[in-house]
Amino acid sequence: MSVRLTVAQALVRFLAAQHTERDGVRQRLITATWGIFGHGNVAGIGQALVEDPALMPFHQGRNEQAMVHAAVGYARQSNRLRAHAVTTSIGPGATNLVTGAALATVNHLPVLLLPGDTFAGRPADPVLQQLEVPYAGDVSVNDCLRPVSKYFDRVGRPEALIPAALAAMRVLTDPVETGAVTLALPQDVQAEAYDWPEEFLADRIWRVRRPRPDTAELDDAVRAIRAAKRPLIVAGGGVRHSRAEDALRTFAERTGIPVATTQAGKGVLPYDHPGETGGIGHTGSATANALAGTSDLILGVGTRYTDFTTASGTLFPRGVRFVNLNIAGFDAHKLGALPLVADAREGLTALTEALGGHRQEMVQWIFSKRDWQEQVDAAYAVADEDARPTQAQVLGVLDTLVDGSDILINAAGSLPGDLHKLWRTRSPDQYHVEYGYSCMGYEIPAALGVALAAPGRPVWALVGDGTYLMNPTEIVTAVQERLPIKVVILQNHGYASIGGLSEAVGAERFGTDYRHRDAFGGFTGPPLPVDLGANAASLGMRVLRPRTVRDLREALADARTATVPTCVYVETETPDTVSGPPPAQAWWDVPVAETSTRPSAVKAREEYDRHVTARRRHL
């Protein structure tokens, strides 16, 4: 039996029938589609969506990149078991997807991209927005998405949709391969009718596997752990994706091995768990980094070991051994490790059982943790309730108001470092910092996706002024769909994070201030009269304007219970005049000019040469 539908109609019906299943729990895979319509998709996907609106919920985006960010936020909050599709027109609509696709793929988060494409039949050549490539007639702008997609196909014939769609679902539901998946859809093919086999449109279940460790690899890991005197666990985002938090807690409590967390892993243990030592690496805690610097074995669980985690190869001592539990063999073999290729939950459970009663006696670090918490308290402390707050104090006030139901979203600027060092995470999914790609403009659209995945929970998008200016447009969608996200804008009149880095490497904060330029290319005068609160209000948000710490407490409490999208617009005090967060606890490699006529750059190079000698290759 067959059903006659257009390609777009068949695709929408197919997507509505796909489900994931893990641990016996079944969920619909593609639960909604985001879209901005143009001539490349309005008569295809657009028509299919309006023909049966109950089949596929639709969200109207304002910026294509932001739609992908929203879909990624949804997928992460859904533990990669549910995802959204994103449809765009051809031309700029399609190329605007590239940054969001890269973010999804870097972070191993599923999103289905459905960009329109130029005519497969080429009735007119070129058509509006078509890229002409003299040496290749089959290239379109969508080919820009190939290197940032985990799977890419161009559906040039109706029947080609069947293998392409099935391959797309396979990749989206593969915990190792998942990321951005792109099906480029020529606009004429979208509207073509075809007789589709009923089995293509029938309900289909994609089981998300939990591979168990190989026996020999497990034995090697157990011997290494038993032989270690000062082991440390480095927990990454793979623990969260696997929902292995309970397994990690059991392992840590039975073995006595302390746990440090990456940006993606923060929250896998609550901040007050006895075995939790804080963030690790350049933005980590002094406690975790001190342990890392004296450890003889690192058990990495679900981490990619980015340079922020390893302090650009300077954090771990010479001779340290690595055991890497990771579902991806690629990551499990990093740093010359003993690989333990398995699902995080299954691997931790197997290690706990195999180690039996083995336990480390490592209590001395607990005193270091108390000292670090005192530093956090000092950064949060407020001497004058009527003063303008620092960024750290904004976090401190928010810390007093939230509970485990709140979700904090951030991605770029100085906030990820402050949050990794200072934030006291209360639940496994409270801390949502996208630091794999660290994309400015992620926060607000991601908050929409998170709010859709976790209705009823307070969702906070924490953004600096630079980040806000990158991508505020999805505020309109939040207002349109009545999603009560809370946006906290921290106005410090410039790129504070990159400005500080610029100063540290001898570039003297060039191009990082929001002030007028003088005749010599420098900056002069007061900050530009930019009112981001007024901008948010013009997009439909309710805006609160606290001026003091006292005002801030009231505004954040008000926003937390608000039932409409609410912005808290805060002009922050610089930490130069009051205590700020503790400085970086480990190095990060940003190369400095080897020769320069400017004294600041010469001094920065001397400091760089001193640090780089500490780099170690772990092979």
Short mmCIF file of N, CA and C in Angstrom, two decimals, residues 4 35 44 137 193 201 286 338 351 399 416 420 427 429 539 557:
data_model
loop_
_atom_site.label_atom_id
_atom_site.label_comp_id
_atom_site.label_asym_id
_atom_site.label_seq_id
_atom_site.Cartn_x
_atom_site.Cartn_y
_atom_site.Cartn_z
N ARG A 4 -0.14 8.89 -1.47
CA ARG A 4 0.38 9.92 -2.36
C ARG A 4 0.44 11.27 -1.62
N GLY A 35 10.78 27.71 12.19
CA GLY A 35 10.87 28.10 10.80
C GLY A 35 10.83 29.58 10.55
N GLY A 44 6.69 24.44 0.18
CA GLY A 44 6.97 23.04 0.47
C GLY A 44 6.70 22.72 1.92
N GLY A 137 28.37 22.50 -11.01
CA GLY A 137 26.96 22.87 -11.13
C GLY A 137 26.09 22.36 -10.02
N ALA A 193 4.89 15.34 -5.88
CA ALA A 193 4.12 14.25 -5.28
C ALA A 193 4.77 12.92 -5.61
N LEU A 201 6.06 5.70 6.54
CA LEU A 201 5.34 6.67 7.36
C LEU A 201 4.86 6.09 8.69
N ALA A 286 40.37 26.46 43.09
CA ALA A 286 41.71 26.15 43.58
C ALA A 286 41.77 24.73 44.14
N LEU A 338 44.26 4.76 29.17
CA LEU A 338 43.65 3.44 29.09
C LEU A 338 42.18 3.67 28.76
N LEU A 351 32.52 -0.38 37.07
CA LEU A 351 33.72 -0.08 37.86
C LEU A 351 33.44 -0.22 39.35
N ASP A 399 21.81 33.56 43.78
CA ASP A 399 22.07 32.32 44.52
C ASP A 399 21.16 32.20 45.74
N PRO A 416 30.86 32.79 31.99
CA PRO A 416 31.16 31.36 32.16
C PRO A 416 32.24 31.09 33.20
N HIS A 420 31.47 29.08 36.59
CA HIS A 420 32.18 27.82 36.85
C HIS A 420 32.88 27.85 38.20
N SER A 427 20.99 21.11 41.33
CA SER A 427 20.35 19.98 40.66
C SER A 427 21.14 19.65 39.41
N ASP A 429 20.52 19.45 36.30
CA ASP A 429 20.32 20.20 35.06
C ASP A 429 20.16 21.70 35.30
N LEU A 539 10.91 45.27 22.24
CA LEU A 539 10.61 43.96 21.66
C LEU A 539 9.48 43.24 22.40
N ALA A 557 13.63 38.57 42.52
CA ALA A 557 12.52 37.82 43.12
C ALA A 557 11.24 38.01 42.32
#
